[in-house]
Structures are given as structure tokens and as C-alpha cells.
Amino acid sequence: MKKLILAFAALSFVLTSCSNNENDITSEQSKIDMSDFYVYTNADVDETSKLTATKSPLKSCYTMVNLNRLLKENPGLEKKMYDIEYFTRQFIAGKKPTGTPGGGPGGGTTDPIVDTDGDGTPDSSDLCPNESGPSYNSGCPDNINDYTLTIPVVINIIEKSLGQITDAQIDSQIAILNIDFDNRNLNKPDVLETFNGLDADFDIKFTKHIVNRVTSNKKNWGTRDAMKFSSQGGIDATDPSTYLNIWVCEIGRGILGYAQFPGGPEATDGVVIGPDYFGETGGNYGHGRTATHEIGHWLNLRHIWGDGGCSVDDFVTDTPLSDGPNYGCPGETINCGTVDMTMNYMDYVYDDCMYMFTHGQKDRSRSLFTIGGYRYSFVD
């Protein structure tokens, strides 16, 4: 139903726009600056150095290493990711300002009133036609991208013996995801004053759809997606166009998890997490935030430091530049002339010390689910 309403709104918007000066549209599109876009990083070297640190191995997310591999194996992936990024920036540039921090760059335009009641006149009677879902007109309580999006999760468990990953552990992970993406983390009051007001509710609800289990004596599965194929002893993905697939298995080398960015091969789309870091298991990285972090990548978010020095960015306007990840539970940390947003879920700090996404990160992620967005097939 939401897709039908979204399509109707989009058609009405197009018809309205056609009466405007076409040069304005061309001008708006020409403002999309892609000069800073990049895909390849030094992650292969950086993550290896973390895992082989002389004193003690450091937390490692292998998402960017995985991306480098996929780019080499799939020649068309870079162009596909470029197109997704262009669409994302176009969406943010045209987003109506909300007056809240992180509302997106550019300023945008006022939403047109759509003739939703079919009386031939777009007027006040059309303002809030769909109180139970997304609404499209100025003055409505919900913006087209602010309704609650439900993402069903398929959990694929590869374990030594059946039941090694308990149902309670699974349920705790789903609960943690809903807390984090609903901006209800209990540690949030600790946010530095510098970042007050930047924390965002993603309006995303995760539900457990099904749990698949297989047993295996394989010591570890590595990071080349073997766990995602039954032909290699793993579990095939369940329709990645409508389900978020999470694989829980021993990755090896102390790697907590990795994800696939939008645009990668459909058969491997999803997130991989080590059993010790899935749900509530205890320890510094045992409170479910690895899944929050990796799903952030699945939602097109980069690491908070952009996987480079001060000259690169994570493509989010309300996250400060940084030159590298943070660890442990740091206090105020200054890099690149600004205070690091160490408590952001896309950094590397301990689970108890990360507790926020920003409005800019929300805008990036929600653009995937708009008409024409890469994950629009998730919209009911």
C-alpha cells in the first residue's frame, strides 16, 4: 500500500513540476557535486595492522576490506555505487529543511500540495490524507521519509552444535537494534555538549522473520562470503531485496563483523557477525553494537573518519572530520581541528560508549528507501 501511495505522490509531483521552468530542474541537478566521491581505501593495510598490533589486537570491522575485494571482482560496482551516491546527494539537496540540526545541505524546496482526494483542486483538504502512514504535503505530521520503516531480518546461524547461539541471544540483538535505531540508548545523556541535538531517530523497526541454522566443524569462515552459500557449507541468502540477512559465524582473526554496501552482488547482500559479538554476550564488544555498526554500512554509512586522513570525509554534513578510529571509552578527542564524534555508532569505541547516529546519517540511509532508491523494494 505504501508503494502505491508513494508512486501516486511521485506522479503528482512530476505533473506539478512539469509546469515549472525545466531549466530550474537542470540547474538543481547540476549542483550535485561528486568531486569528493571515492570507493577504494587503504583499509586492506589499515585493518591488517590493527589485527597484528604488537601489544593487543584492536577492534576490526572488515567492511571496507570487503568492499575493496568486491570492487576488484566486479568491474561495474564502482559505477553502481557512484549512481547510488549521486541519488543520495540529490535526495538530500532537495530535502525540505526541518529546522533541526543535520537536516541536509542545500535548503531544498517546499513540498507541493498533492490532490489526494481527487476533487481536482490541491487544497487544505488534501493536507494529511494518510494519518497511519507516510504523508506527502506541507503541514502533515509525517514527511514522506519519516514514517516508520519495518525491516524483516533473516538470521542465518552457522554453529558448532545446534543451539550454540540461543534464542535469547537472538532476541536481545533485535531488541538492541530497535533501541539504537529508535534513538533510545540509555547512554545517550553522556553525549558531549558539542553534539547536543544531533542525535537522530531513524524511524526503522527491525523484526525477526526467521532463523536458519546449520552446524559445521569449520574453524572459521573468513571474509570472502563462503558462509553465504550452501554449496560451501553455509546458508544461502533469503531474498535480499526484501529481507536483511545476517550471518552469525566464526569469522576468525578477531574480526568482529563486516557488511556489504548497497550496490554489491545480491547473493551476498547482508551482514556477517562473530558469535561473541552478536546480541548480549558480555565484554567490551558484547552488547550488540557490532550489528548496529555493520547495519549502518548496509544502510550506506561510512566509518566516522571516512577511512582516511583529514582530507577525506564520510559524506555526512553533521559529523566532524577525523583522521582515524577511536578505541575504548575516550573523553573529548580532537583531530583535524575538530572534536571527534567518538560516541557515533560508526566509530570503533567499546559498545557501552557508542550511542548515537546523526540526522545527516539518517538522511543518507532513508534515501535508500525512497522511490528510485536502492532498497525501495523494502517498502510495503
Tab-separated table of C-alpha atoms in Angstrom:
chain	number	residue	atom	x	y	z
A	1	MET	CA	0.000	0.000	0.000
A	2	LYS	CA	2.831	2.401	0.863
A	3	LYS	CA	4.398	1.789	-2.557
A	4	LEU	CA	1.129	2.653	-4.287
A	5	ILE	CA	0.759	5.858	-2.280
A	6	LEU	CA	4.400	6.763	-2.827
A	7	ALA	CA	4.069	6.206	-6.556
A	8	PHE	CA	0.911	8.346	-6.671
A	9	ALA	CA	2.633	11.147	-4.809
A	10	ALA	CA	5.648	10.962	-7.075
A	11	LEU	CA	3.459	11.104	-10.207
A	12	SER	CA	1.562	14.089	-8.847
A	13	PHE	CA	4.825	15.819	-8.030
A	14	VAL	CA	6.120	15.191	-11.556
A	15	LEU	CA	2.929	16.562	-13.125
A	16	THR	CA	3.167	19.644	-10.934
A	17	SER	CA	6.832	20.102	-11.704
A	18	CYS	CA	6.253	19.898	-15.451
A	19	SER	CA	4.538	23.265	-15.323
A	20	ASN	CA	7.667	24.824	-13.873
A	21	ASN	CA	10.679	26.035	-15.753
A	22	GLU	CA	12.613	22.965	-16.918
A	23	ASN	CA	15.819	24.962	-16.648
A	24	ASP	CA	15.318	25.077	-12.864
A	25	ILE	CA	15.410	21.276	-12.723
A	26	THR	CA	18.544	21.134	-14.845
A	27	SER	CA	20.124	23.784	-12.663
A	28	GLU	CA	19.293	21.866	-9.464
A	29	GLN	CA	20.804	18.649	-10.817
A	30	SER	CA	23.953	20.464	-11.871
A	31	LYS	CA	24.538	21.471	-8.247
A	32	ILE	CA	25.256	17.885	-7.206
A	33	ASP	CA	28.986	17.886	-6.517
A	34	MET	CA	30.576	14.437	-6.788
A	35	SER	CA	34.194	15.610	-6.864
A	36	ASP	CA	34.942	14.131	-3.419
A	37	PHE	CA	33.445	10.721	-4.117
A	38	TYR	CA	35.711	7.711	-3.631
A	39	VAL	CA	35.309	3.980	-3.118
A	40	TYR	CA	38.764	2.406	-2.750
A	41	THR	CA	40.547	2.959	0.570
A	42	ASN	CA	43.714	1.804	2.378
A	43	ALA	CA	41.598	-0.498	4.538
A	44	ASP	CA	43.498	-3.629	3.497
A	45	VAL	CA	46.665	-2.276	5.122
A	46	ASP	CA	44.940	-0.447	7.985
A	47	GLU	CA	42.838	-3.371	9.223
A	48	THR	CA	45.712	-5.848	8.928
A	49	SER	CA	47.872	-3.591	11.102
A	50	LYS	CA	45.126	-3.445	13.737
A	51	LEU	CA	44.826	-7.219	13.909
A	52	THR	CA	48.594	-7.717	14.175
A	53	ALA	CA	49.241	-4.975	16.723
A	54	THR	CA	52.178	-5.951	18.932
A	55	LYS	CA	50.532	-5.145	22.266
A	56	SER	CA	46.978	-6.323	21.673
A	57	PRO	CA	44.770	-6.656	18.597
A	58	LEU	CA	42.389	-3.754	18.065
A	59	LYS	CA	38.731	-3.917	17.105
A	60	SER	CA	38.372	-4.571	13.411
A	61	CYS	CA	35.420	-4.172	11.064
A	62	TYR	CA	36.270	-5.698	7.696
A	63	THR	CA	33.593	-3.914	5.683
A	64	MET	CA	35.973	-1.639	3.793
A	65	VAL	CA	38.378	-4.511	3.080
A	66	ASN	CA	35.409	-6.468	1.772
A	67	LEU	CA	34.431	-3.505	-0.391
A	68	ASN	CA	37.918	-3.310	-1.918
A	69	ARG	CA	37.680	-7.002	-2.799
A	70	LEU	CA	34.231	-6.667	-4.351
A	71	LEU	CA	35.344	-3.669	-6.407
A	72	LYS	CA	38.178	-5.732	-7.874
A	73	GLU	CA	35.915	-8.704	-8.580
A	74	ASN	CA	33.020	-6.673	-10.024
A	75	PRO	CA	34.184	-4.070	-12.591
A	76	GLY	CA	30.773	-2.381	-12.722
A	77	LEU	CA	30.425	-1.910	-8.964
A	78	GLU	CA	32.214	1.433	-8.762
A	79	LYS	CA	29.824	2.993	-11.300
A	80	LYS	CA	26.847	1.470	-9.488
A	81	MET	CA	27.985	2.947	-6.188
A	82	TYR	CA	28.591	6.295	-7.888
A	83	ASP	CA	24.986	6.302	-9.115
A	84	ILE	CA	23.677	5.406	-5.651
A	85	GLU	CA	25.732	8.215	-4.135
A	86	TYR	CA	24.501	10.685	-6.736
A	87	PHE	CA	20.897	9.707	-5.984
A	88	THR	CA	21.586	10.089	-2.249
A	89	ARG	CA	23.041	13.576	-2.619
A	90	GLN	CA	20.225	14.621	-4.928
A	91	PHE	CA	17.695	13.470	-2.340
A	92	ILE	CA	19.453	15.351	0.479
A	93	ALA	CA	19.858	18.506	-1.624
A	94	GLY	CA	16.122	18.571	-2.300
A	95	LYS	CA	15.016	17.705	1.214
A	96	LYS	CA	12.752	20.275	2.809
A	97	PRO	CA	14.519	21.939	5.775
A	98	THR	CA	13.084	20.904	9.117
A	99	GLY	CA	14.848	23.433	11.302
A	100	THR	CA	16.633	20.654	13.168
A	101	PRO	CA	20.368	20.026	13.048
A	102	GLY	CA	21.513	17.784	10.250
A	103	GLY	CA	18.514	18.472	8.018
A	104	GLY	CA	20.687	18.131	4.940
A	105	PRO	CA	22.541	20.647	2.790
A	106	GLY	CA	21.153	22.871	0.088
A	107	GLY	CA	17.928	24.199	1.575
A	108	GLY	CA	15.556	22.265	-0.659
A	109	THR	CA	12.060	23.327	-1.584
A	110	THR	CA	8.608	23.345	-0.023
A	111	ASP	CA	6.600	20.169	-0.601
A	112	PRO	CA	3.848	20.701	-3.216
A	113	ILE	CA	0.274	20.051	-2.147
A	114	VAL	CA	-0.924	16.884	-3.870
A	115	ASP	CA	-4.583	16.461	-4.886
A	116	THR	CA	-5.018	13.252	-2.893
A	117	ASP	CA	-8.823	13.362	-2.552
A	118	GLY	CA	-9.329	13.593	-6.314
A	119	ASP	CA	-11.568	16.663	-6.331
A	120	GLY	CA	-9.407	18.364	-8.926
A	121	THR	CA	-8.062	21.005	-6.559
A	122	PRO	CA	-4.928	20.672	-4.408
A	123	ASP	CA	-6.054	22.457	-1.238
A	124	SER	CA	-6.171	22.164	2.552
A	125	SER	CA	-8.469	19.139	2.351
A	126	ASP	CA	-5.521	17.232	0.899
A	127	LEU	CA	-3.000	18.122	3.570
A	128	CYS	CA	-2.936	14.977	5.697
A	129	PRO	CA	-4.590	12.159	3.757
A	130	ASN	CA	-2.822	9.234	5.380
A	131	GLU	CA	-2.508	9.578	9.126
A	132	SER	CA	-1.483	5.933	9.559
A	133	GLY	CA	1.450	6.040	7.164
A	134	PRO	CA	3.602	8.410	5.133
A	135	SER	CA	2.022	11.700	4.124
A	136	TYR	CA	3.217	13.971	1.379
A	137	ASN	CA	2.018	17.526	1.778
A	138	SER	CA	3.209	20.585	3.663
A	139	GLY	CA	1.699	20.741	7.142
A	140	CYS	CA	1.262	16.993	7.610
A	141	PRO	CA	2.640	15.421	10.773
A	142	ASP	CA	4.795	12.988	8.820
A	143	ASN	CA	7.140	13.697	5.944
A	144	ILE	CA	7.411	11.250	3.052
A	145	ASN	CA	10.609	9.862	4.599
A	146	ASP	CA	9.637	9.982	8.270
A	147	TYR	CA	7.170	7.112	8.599
A	148	THR	CA	8.362	4.034	10.459
A	149	LEU	CA	10.002	1.586	8.091
A	150	THR	CA	9.884	-2.094	9.055
A	151	ILE	CA	12.859	-4.247	8.055
A	152	PRO	CA	12.361	-8.014	8.462
A	153	VAL	CA	15.539	-9.831	9.449
A	154	VAL	CA	16.615	-13.321	8.436
A	155	ILE	CA	19.213	-14.675	10.860
A	156	ASN	CA	21.462	-17.372	9.410
A	157	ILE	CA	23.391	-19.175	12.126
A	158	ILE	CA	26.345	-21.444	11.446
A	159	GLU	CA	27.344	-23.077	14.727
A	160	LYS	CA	29.340	-25.990	16.116
A	161	SER	CA	26.224	-27.600	17.619
A	162	LEU	CA	22.536	-26.701	17.395
A	163	GLY	CA	21.574	-24.115	19.988
A	164	GLN	CA	25.052	-22.678	20.497
A	165	ILE	CA	23.510	-19.295	19.646
A	166	THR	CA	20.474	-19.169	21.939
A	167	ASP	CA	17.055	-17.751	21.133
A	168	ALA	CA	17.554	-15.283	23.982
A	169	GLN	CA	20.770	-14.050	22.349
A	170	ILE	CA	18.930	-13.591	19.050
A	171	ASP	CA	16.040	-11.733	20.665
A	172	SER	CA	18.433	-9.486	22.578
A	173	GLN	CA	20.091	-8.460	19.300
A	174	ILE	CA	16.796	-7.498	17.673
A	175	ALA	CA	15.872	-5.515	20.786
A	176	ILE	CA	19.224	-3.688	20.747
A	177	LEU	CA	18.820	-2.762	17.085
A	178	ASN	CA	15.414	-1.261	17.788
A	179	ILE	CA	16.779	0.698	20.745
A	180	ASP	CA	19.690	2.073	18.735
A	181	PHE	CA	17.836	2.976	15.549
A	182	ASP	CA	14.998	4.430	17.637
A	183	ASN	CA	17.478	6.694	19.482
A	184	ARG	CA	16.696	5.167	22.896
A	185	ASN	CA	20.188	4.189	24.014
A	186	LEU	CA	20.390	4.712	27.776
A	187	ASN	CA	23.927	6.097	27.479
A	188	LYS	CA	22.758	8.954	25.275
A	189	PRO	CA	22.739	11.533	28.122
A	190	ASP	CA	26.546	11.221	28.141
A	191	VAL	CA	26.804	12.860	24.696
A	192	LEU	CA	29.246	15.754	24.612
A	193	GLU	CA	27.681	19.206	24.683
A	194	THR	CA	29.284	19.848	21.290
A	195	PHE	CA	26.899	17.350	19.712
A	196	ASN	CA	23.683	18.126	21.586
A	197	GLY	CA	20.681	17.941	19.281
A	198	LEU	CA	22.447	15.975	16.561
A	199	ASP	CA	21.247	12.529	17.690
A	200	ALA	CA	18.578	11.102	15.391
A	201	ASP	CA	15.764	8.565	15.416
A	202	PHE	CA	15.984	6.577	12.164
A	203	ASP	CA	12.280	5.549	12.306
A	204	ILE	CA	13.290	1.976	11.494
A	205	LYS	CA	11.874	-1.102	13.214
A	206	PHE	CA	13.607	-4.477	12.904
A	207	THR	CA	11.592	-7.675	13.205
A	208	LYS	CA	12.789	-11.272	13.394
A	209	HIS	CA	11.426	-13.034	10.326
A	210	ILE	CA	13.066	-16.459	10.517
A	211	VAL	CA	16.117	-18.160	12.000
A	212	ASN	CA	18.043	-20.637	9.832
A	213	ARG	CA	20.591	-22.925	11.453
A	214	VAL	CA	23.242	-25.332	10.193
A	215	THR	CA	26.090	-26.999	12.042
A	216	SER	CA	29.667	-27.004	10.862
A	217	ASN	CA	33.068	-28.027	12.194
A	218	LYS	CA	34.772	-25.339	10.130
A	219	LYS	CA	37.113	-23.413	12.406
A	220	ASN	CA	36.478	-20.027	10.787
A	221	TRP	CA	34.810	-18.681	7.672
A	222	GLY	CA	36.994	-15.730	6.762
A	223	THR	CA	35.750	-12.659	4.912
A	224	ARG	CA	35.203	-13.910	1.354
A	225	ASP	CA	31.494	-14.708	1.843
A	226	ALA	CA	31.767	-18.522	1.963
A	227	MET	CA	29.192	-18.581	4.787
A	228	LYS	CA	26.605	-17.158	2.376
A	229	PHE	CA	26.461	-20.228	0.140
A	230	SER	CA	25.037	-23.668	0.966
A	231	SER	CA	27.363	-25.089	-1.675
A	232	GLN	CA	30.253	-24.133	0.610
A	233	GLY	CA	28.605	-25.343	3.813
A	234	GLY	CA	26.943	-22.048	4.669
A	235	ILE	CA	23.389	-20.745	4.221
A	236	ASP	CA	22.059	-19.094	1.061
A	237	ALA	CA	20.615	-15.601	1.407
A	238	THR	CA	16.846	-15.261	1.661
A	239	ASP	CA	15.612	-12.715	-0.912
A	240	PRO	CA	17.938	-9.784	-0.091
A	241	SER	CA	15.582	-7.417	-1.915
A	242	THR	CA	13.018	-7.693	0.901
A	243	TYR	CA	14.938	-9.136	3.868
A	244	LEU	CA	18.056	-8.081	5.740
A	245	ASN	CA	20.200	-11.204	6.008
A	246	ILE	CA	22.526	-11.558	8.993
A	247	TRP	CA	25.013	-14.429	9.120
A	248	VAL	CA	26.355	-15.379	12.554
A	249	CYS	CA	29.509	-17.476	12.387
A	250	GLU	CA	33.146	-17.616	13.452
A	251	ILE	CA	34.909	-15.190	11.131
A	252	GLY	CA	38.393	-15.662	12.534
A	253	ARG	CA	41.406	-13.400	13.188
A	254	GLY	CA	39.498	-11.462	15.836
A	255	ILE	CA	37.277	-9.769	13.255
A	256	LEU	CA	34.010	-8.619	14.804
A	257	GLY	CA	31.998	-8.370	11.596
A	258	TYR	CA	31.630	-6.967	8.113
A	259	ALA	CA	28.844	-5.803	5.835
A	260	GLN	CA	28.108	-5.197	2.181
A	261	PHE	CA	27.352	-1.694	0.948
A	262	PRO	CA	24.339	-1.023	-1.286
A	263	GLY	CA	25.168	-1.950	-4.873
A	264	GLY	CA	27.097	-5.174	-4.245
A	265	PRO	CA	26.121	-8.636	-5.544
A	266	GLU	CA	22.602	-9.600	-4.471
A	267	ALA	CA	23.571	-13.146	-3.441
A	268	THR	CA	25.929	-11.814	-0.755
A	269	ASP	CA	23.965	-8.763	0.385
A	270	GLY	CA	23.799	-8.518	4.151
A	271	VAL	CA	25.858	-8.524	7.344
A	272	VAL	CA	28.230	-11.040	8.977
A	273	ILE	CA	28.875	-11.036	12.739
A	274	GLY	CA	31.011	-13.202	15.017
A	275	PRO	CA	29.047	-15.203	17.667
A	276	ASP	CA	30.785	-13.420	20.569
A	277	TYR	CA	29.610	-10.027	19.263
A	278	PHE	CA	26.026	-10.922	18.370
A	279	GLY	CA	23.447	-9.781	20.928
A	280	GLU	CA	24.131	-9.637	24.659
A	281	THR	CA	27.187	-11.781	25.413
A	282	GLY	CA	29.152	-9.555	27.785
A	283	GLY	CA	32.524	-7.886	27.431
A	284	ASN	CA	33.613	-4.649	25.774
A	285	TYR	CA	32.149	-5.625	22.392
A	286	GLY	CA	29.423	-7.936	23.645
A	287	HIS	CA	26.403	-5.635	23.866
A	288	GLY	CA	25.081	-5.910	20.324
A	289	ARG	CA	26.603	-2.751	18.839
A	290	THR	CA	28.609	-4.637	16.212
A	291	ALA	CA	25.297	-5.374	14.463
A	292	THR	CA	24.264	-1.718	14.774
A	293	HIS	CA	27.597	-0.652	13.249
A	294	GLU	CA	27.509	-3.183	10.406
A	295	ILE	CA	23.881	-2.479	9.543
A	296	GLY	CA	24.932	1.162	9.375
A	297	HIS	CA	27.224	0.129	6.493
A	298	TRP	CA	24.366	-1.850	4.927
A	299	LEU	CA	22.423	1.427	5.103
A	300	ASN	CA	25.230	3.196	3.182
A	301	LEU	CA	27.084	4.787	6.103
A	302	ARG	CA	30.880	5.031	6.077
A	303	HIS	CA	33.108	4.931	9.125
A	304	ILE	CA	33.024	8.216	11.001
A	305	TRP	CA	36.603	9.049	9.941
A	306	GLY	CA	35.988	8.273	6.261
A	307	ASP	CA	38.701	5.578	6.247
A	308	GLY	CA	41.402	8.110	5.524
A	309	GLY	CA	43.050	11.216	6.906
A	310	CYS	CA	41.649	14.693	7.404
A	311	SER	CA	41.329	15.187	3.650
A	312	VAL	CA	38.539	12.598	3.226
A	313	ASP	CA	35.020	12.527	4.589
A	314	ASP	CA	32.189	10.118	5.368
A	315	PHE	CA	29.849	12.179	3.121
A	316	VAL	CA	27.770	13.350	6.114
A	317	THR	CA	27.470	17.077	6.848
A	318	ASP	CA	26.926	16.900	10.613
A	319	THR	CA	29.759	14.509	11.518
A	320	PRO	CA	33.159	16.176	12.038
A	321	LEU	CA	36.307	15.230	10.164
A	322	SER	CA	38.699	12.828	11.848
A	323	ASP	CA	41.916	11.094	10.887
A	324	GLY	CA	41.229	7.645	12.294
A	325	PRO	CA	39.135	5.434	14.584
A	326	ASN	CA	38.840	5.772	18.345
A	327	TYR	CA	39.044	2.900	20.837
A	328	GLY	CA	37.981	2.185	24.376
A	329	CYS	CA	35.925	4.921	26.059
A	330	PRO	CA	37.751	8.159	25.234
A	331	GLY	CA	36.830	11.551	26.536
A	332	GLU	CA	36.928	14.630	24.348
A	333	THR	CA	39.302	13.872	21.468
A	334	ILE	CA	40.401	16.479	18.943
A	335	ASN	CA	41.573	15.599	15.439
A	336	CYS	CA	41.602	17.584	12.196
A	337	GLY	CA	40.878	20.707	14.239
A	338	THR	CA	37.504	19.441	15.485
A	339	VAL	CA	36.160	17.317	18.334
A	340	ASP	CA	35.739	13.666	17.332
A	341	MET	CA	32.228	12.214	17.499
A	342	THR	CA	33.575	9.144	19.275
A	343	MET	CA	30.145	8.076	20.525
A	344	ASN	CA	28.824	7.599	16.992
A	345	TYR	CA	27.897	4.014	16.122
A	346	MET	CA	30.205	4.206	13.111
A	347	ASP	CA	33.373	4.576	15.221
A	348	TYR	CA	35.320	1.732	16.923
A	349	VAL	CA	34.829	2.504	20.615
A	350	TYR	CA	33.515	-0.009	23.178
A	351	ASP	CA	29.832	-0.902	22.870
A	352	ASP	CA	28.860	0.994	26.028
A	353	CYS	CA	30.496	4.156	24.695
A	354	MET	CA	28.710	4.392	21.337
A	355	TYR	CA	25.147	5.608	21.432
A	356	MET	CA	24.115	7.872	18.552
A	357	PHE	CA	23.551	8.359	14.850
A	358	THR	CA	23.085	11.860	13.404
A	359	HIS	CA	20.372	13.475	11.298
A	360	GLY	CA	22.754	13.555	8.355
A	361	GLN	CA	23.350	9.825	8.674
A	362	LYS	CA	19.612	9.278	8.823
A	363	ASP	CA	19.127	11.267	5.606
A	364	ARG	CA	21.712	9.109	3.800
A	365	SER	CA	20.110	5.897	4.977
A	366	ARG	CA	16.485	6.875	4.397
A	367	SER	CA	17.248	7.930	0.820
A	368	LEU	CA	17.731	4.222	0.020
A	369	PHE	CA	14.037	3.630	0.697
A	370	THR	CA	12.557	6.468	-1.367
A	371	ILE	CA	11.196	5.992	-4.875
A	372	GLY	CA	14.163	5.087	-7.048
A	373	GLY	CA	16.317	4.292	-4.001
A	374	TYR	CA	18.437	1.150	-3.961
A	375	ARG	CA	16.413	-0.530	-1.180
A	376	TYR	CA	12.973	0.788	-2.139
A	377	SER	CA	11.801	-2.839	-2.526
A	378	PHE	CA	11.667	-2.999	1.324
A	379	VAL	CA	8.777	-0.528	1.378
A	380	ASP	CA	5.441	-2.353	1.767
